Coordinates of C-alpha atoms in Angstrom, one line a residue:
M155 CA 89.1 -1.6 208.6
S156 CA 86.7 -3.9 210.3
T157 CA 86.2 -7.6 209.4
A158 CA 82.7 -6.9 208.2
T159 CA 84.0 -4.3 205.8
L160 CA 86.7 -6.6 204.5
R161 CA 84.1 -9.3 203.9
H162 CA 81.9 -6.9 202.1
A163 CA 84.8 -5.7 199.9
A164 CA 85.6 -9.3 199.0
F165 CA 81.9 -9.8 198.1
V166 CA 81.9 -6.8 195.9
L167 CA 85.1 -7.8 194.1
R168 CA 83.7 -11.3 193.5
G169 CA 80.5 -9.9 192.1
N170 CA 82.3 -7.3 189.9
P171 CA 85.2 -8.8 188.1
L172 CA 86.1 -5.5 186.4
T173 CA 86.6 -3.9 189.8
A174 CA 88.8 -6.8 190.9
I175 CA 90.9 -6.5 187.7
A176 CA 91.1 -2.7 188.2
A177 CA 92.3 -3.2 191.8
F178 CA 94.9 -5.7 190.6
A179 CA 96.1 -3.5 187.7
T180 CA 96.3 -0.5 190.0
G181 CA 98.5 -2.4 192.5
L182 CA 100.7 -3.6 189.6
L183 CA 101.0 0.0 188.3
V184 CA 102.1 1.1 191.8
L185 CA 104.7 -1.7 191.9
V186 CA 105.9 -0.7 188.4
A187 CA 106.3 2.9 189.5
L188 CA 108.2 1.9 192.6
F189 CA 110.5 -0.8 191.3
G190 CA 110.3 -0.5 187.5
P191 CA 113.2 2.0 187.0
V192 CA 115.7 -0.5 188.5
L193 CA 114.4 -3.3 186.3
V194 CA 114.2 -1.8 182.9
P195 CA 116.5 -3.3 180.2
Y196 CA 117.9 0.0 178.9
D197 CA 118.8 3.5 180.1
P198 CA 115.6 5.5 179.3
I199 CA 117.5 8.6 178.3
A200 CA 120.5 7.0 176.6
S201 CA 120.5 7.7 172.8
D202 CA 121.5 5.2 170.2
V203 CA 120.9 6.8 166.8
A204 CA 122.1 3.6 165.0
H205 CA 118.9 1.9 166.1
A206 CA 116.5 4.9 165.8
L207 CA 112.8 4.4 164.9
E208 CA 113.0 0.6 165.1
A209 CA 109.7 -1.3 165.2
P210 CA 108.8 -3.4 168.3
S211 CA 111.0 -6.5 168.4
A212 CA 112.5 -9.0 170.8
A213 CA 115.3 -6.6 171.6
H214 CA 113.0 -3.6 172.0
W215 CA 109.5 -4.7 173.1
A216 CA 107.9 -1.3 172.3
G217 CA 110.4 -0.2 169.6
T218 CA 112.7 2.8 169.7
D219 CA 112.1 6.5 169.3
Q220 CA 113.8 9.0 166.9
L221 CA 116.9 9.1 169.1
G222 CA 117.2 5.3 169.5
R223 CA 115.9 5.3 173.1
D224 CA 114.0 2.2 174.2
V225 CA 110.3 3.1 174.3
F226 CA 109.4 0.4 176.8
S227 CA 112.1 1.5 179.3
R228 CA 110.8 5.1 179.0
L229 CA 107.2 4.0 179.5
V230 CA 108.1 2.2 182.7
V231 CA 110.2 5.0 184.2
A232 CA 107.6 7.6 183.2
A233 CA 105.0 5.8 185.4
R234 CA 106.8 6.9 188.6
L235 CA 106.8 10.6 187.6
D236 CA 103.2 10.7 186.3
L237 CA 101.8 8.8 189.4
A238 CA 103.9 11.0 191.7
I239 CA 102.6 14.2 190.2
A240 CA 99.0 13.0 190.2
A241 CA 99.1 11.6 193.8
S242 CA 100.8 14.7 195.2
A243 CA 98.3 17.0 193.5
V244 CA 95.3 15.0 194.7
V245 CA 96.6 14.6 198.2
L246 CA 97.2 18.4 198.4
S247 CA 93.8 19.3 197.0
F248 CA 92.0 16.7 199.1
A249 CA 93.6 17.9 202.3
L250 CA 92.9 21.5 201.7
G251 CA 89.5 21.0 200.1
A252 CA 88.2 18.6 202.8
V253 CA 89.1 21.0 205.7
I254 CA 87.9 24.2 204.0
G255 CA 84.7 22.6 202.8
S256 CA 84.0 21.0 206.2
I257 CA 84.5 24.3 208.0
C258 CA 82.3 26.1 205.5
G259 CA 79.5 23.5 205.7
Y260 CA 79.6 23.6 209.5
A261 CA 79.9 27.4 210.0
G262 CA 77.6 28.6 207.2
G263 CA 77.1 32.4 207.0
R264 CA 79.4 34.8 205.3
L265 CA 82.4 32.5 205.3
D266 CA 80.4 29.8 203.5
R267 CA 79.1 32.4 200.9
A268 CA 82.5 33.9 200.3
I269 CA 84.2 30.5 199.7
G270 CA 81.2 29.4 197.6
R271 CA 81.6 32.5 195.3
F272 CA 85.4 31.8 195.1
V273 CA 84.7 28.2 194.0
D274 CA 82.1 29.4 191.5
V275 CA 84.6 31.8 190.0
L276 CA 87.3 29.1 189.8
M277 CA 85.0 26.6 188.1
A278 CA 83.8 29.3 185.6
F279 CA 87.1 28.9 183.8
P280 CA 88.0 25.9 181.7
L281 CA 90.1 24.1 184.2
F282 CA 92.8 22.8 181.8
V283 CA 93.2 26.3 180.4
L284 CA 93.5 27.6 184.0
A285 CA 96.2 25.0 184.7
M286 CA 98.0 26.2 181.5
A287 CA 97.9 29.8 182.6
M288 CA 99.3 29.0 186.1
V289 CA 102.1 26.8 184.8
A290 CA 103.0 29.3 182.2
A291 CA 103.2 32.1 184.8
L292 CA 105.0 30.0 187.5
G293 CA 107.3 28.0 185.2
N294 CA 107.1 24.5 183.9
R295 CA 108.7 22.7 186.9
V296 CA 107.3 19.6 188.5
E297 CA 106.3 21.4 191.7
N298 CA 104.4 24.0 189.7
I299 CA 102.5 21.3 187.8
V300 CA 101.5 19.7 191.1
I301 CA 100.3 23.1 192.5
A302 CA 98.3 23.9 189.3
T303 CA 96.7 20.5 189.2
A304 CA 95.9 20.7 192.9
I305 CA 94.2 24.1 192.5
I306 CA 92.0 23.0 189.7
N307 CA 91.0 19.9 191.7
L308 CA 90.3 22.0 194.8
P309 CA 86.7 23.0 194.0
F310 CA 85.5 19.4 193.8
Y311 CA 86.6 18.6 197.3
I312 CA 85.3 21.9 198.8
R313 CA 81.9 21.4 197.3
F314 CA 81.7 17.7 198.2
A315 CA 82.9 18.2 201.8
R316 CA 80.6 21.3 202.3
A317 CA 77.5 19.4 201.1
E318 CA 78.2 16.3 203.3
V319 CA 79.0 18.3 206.4
N320 CA 75.9 20.6 205.9
V321 CA 73.7 17.5 206.0
R322 CA 75.3 16.1 209.2
R323 CA 75.9 19.2 211.2
S324 CA 72.5 19.0 213.0
A325 CA 72.8 15.3 213.7
G326 CA 72.3 14.0 217.2
W327 CA 75.9 12.8 217.6
V328 CA 77.2 16.3 216.6
E329 CA 74.9 17.9 219.2
A330 CA 76.1 15.4 221.8
A331 CA 79.7 16.3 221.0
R332 CA 79.0 20.0 221.5
A333 CA 77.1 19.3 224.7
C334 CA 80.2 17.5 226.0
G335 CA 82.2 20.7 225.7
D336 CA 84.0 20.1 222.4
S337 CA 84.8 23.3 220.5
H338 CA 83.5 23.9 217.0
L339 CA 86.9 23.2 215.4
S340 CA 87.2 20.0 217.4
V341 CA 83.7 18.9 216.2
V342 CA 84.7 19.5 212.6
L343 CA 88.1 17.8 212.8
R344 CA 87.3 14.9 215.2
F345 CA 83.8 14.0 214.2
L346 CA 82.5 15.5 211.0
L347 CA 85.6 15.2 208.8
P348 CA 86.4 11.5 209.6
N349 CA 82.7 10.7 209.0
I350 CA 82.8 12.0 205.4
L351 CA 86.2 10.5 204.4
P352 CA 84.9 7.2 203.1
A353 CA 82.6 9.0 200.7
M354 CA 85.4 11.2 199.5
A355 CA 87.6 8.2 198.8
V356 CA 85.6 7.7 195.6
Q357 CA 86.3 11.2 194.5
I358 CA 90.0 10.7 195.2
S359 CA 90.2 7.7 192.9
L360 CA 88.4 9.5 190.1
N361 CA 90.5 12.6 190.4
L362 CA 93.7 10.6 190.2
G363 CA 93.0 9.6 186.7
W364 CA 92.0 13.1 185.7
A365 CA 95.2 14.5 187.3
I366 CA 97.4 12.1 185.3
L367 CA 95.6 13.3 182.1
N368 CA 96.1 16.9 183.1
A369 CA 99.9 16.4 183.7
A370 CA 100.2 14.5 180.4
G371 CA 98.2 17.2 178.6
L372 CA 100.5 20.0 179.9
S373 CA 103.6 18.0 178.8
F374 CA 102.0 17.4 175.4
I375 CA 101.7 21.1 174.7
G376 CA 105.1 21.9 176.1
L377 CA 104.1 23.3 179.5
G378 CA 104.8 20.3 181.5
V379 CA 107.9 18.2 182.3
K380 CA 110.9 19.1 180.1
P381 CA 112.5 16.7 177.8
P382 CA 114.4 14.4 177.9
T383 CA 112.7 13.3 181.1
P384 CA 110.5 10.2 180.4
E385 CA 106.9 11.3 180.7
W386 CA 103.8 9.9 178.9
G387 CA 102.6 13.2 177.6
I388 CA 106.1 14.1 176.2
M389 CA 106.3 10.7 174.5
V390 CA 103.0 11.2 172.8
A391 CA 104.0 14.7 171.6
E392 CA 107.3 13.5 170.3
G393 CA 105.8 10.5 168.6
A394 CA 102.9 12.5 166.9
R395 CA 105.4 13.9 164.4
F396 CA 106.1 10.4 163.0
I397 CA 102.5 9.1 162.7
S398 CA 102.3 10.0 159.0
T399 CA 105.4 7.9 158.3
G400 CA 103.9 4.8 159.9
K401 CA 105.9 4.9 163.2
W402 CA 102.7 4.0 165.1
W403 CA 104.4 2.6 168.2
L404 CA 105.7 6.0 169.3
V405 CA 102.2 7.2 170.1
A406 CA 100.3 3.9 170.6
F407 CA 102.2 2.6 173.6
P408 CA 102.3 5.8 175.8
G409 CA 98.7 6.5 174.7
L410 CA 97.7 3.0 175.8
A411 CA 99.5 3.4 179.1
L412 CA 97.5 6.6 179.8
M413 CA 94.2 5.1 178.8
L414 CA 94.7 2.0 180.9
C415 CA 95.9 4.0 183.9
V416 CA 92.9 6.3 183.8
L417 CA 90.5 3.4 183.2
C418 CA 91.8 1.5 186.2
F419 CA 91.3 4.5 188.5
N420 CA 87.8 5.1 187.2
L421 CA 86.8 1.4 187.6
L422 CA 88.4 1.4 191.1
G423 CA 86.3 4.5 192.0
D424 CA 83.1 2.6 191.0
G425 CA 84.2 -0.3 193.2
L426 CA 85.0 1.9 196.1
R427 CA 81.5 3.5 195.8
D428 CA 79.9 0.0 196.1
I429 CA 82.2 -1.0 199.0
L430 CA 81.6 2.1 201.0
D431 CA 77.9 2.6 200.3
P432 CA 76.0 1.3 203.3
R433 CA 73.0 0.5 201.1
M434 CA 75.0 -2.2 199.3
R435 CA 75.4 -4.1 202.6
T436 CA 71.8 -5.3 202.7

């Protein structure tokens, strides 16, 4: 990243405190996911029924659940799994979607029309329902949740990459690359694809939040990660049974973690758009 880009990023962050806060919170979330499991005060899956359903206190900052497990420890440990699922799914869908979309946008013709119809069919289904069907068919293992989440994210990257490459494929620098003897595949991978990556970074940030919600939603309805593994969607589902009895902390804290995580990624996406938009440099 050039010095000018870094200066512009610092200028955008100074002018938009929410983006700066989101960037800091996202960094903190990543640190929690990496190092939190070794720092939590309690074993996240160890039961202690003598202290079940205790309200938040100095001993248990977020209370305990129906089995006496520390909610705060489970929240922290769950961050690693949820972020890993979301990041893996987004990286997979981004890598495939960017390459497929770039080739379609550059080649046009029958290939472009065929992939376009496939994307249209895929997006005709409610995407969460499609993810439910895939996980139910493949089995509710972590790798299958990643695959299902990646597939329902794939159309966004294919469409975005196709549109961006379609605009640039007749540019002078592309014609110059072809005139120098570069193959069509080389032009796509060496020139066009790197040129659209900054714009796609915004979509990546937004999709990370959506992927976390998708993974949590699958776990909430019983098609995601299996208990007793700490996961935010499972924690919300288990705590929902006790809302009517006043045990609000069982749902409030994992729900708040989900909301803040998605909010941070969305705000970060807005900031990346401002940082990467050339029009904002004037």
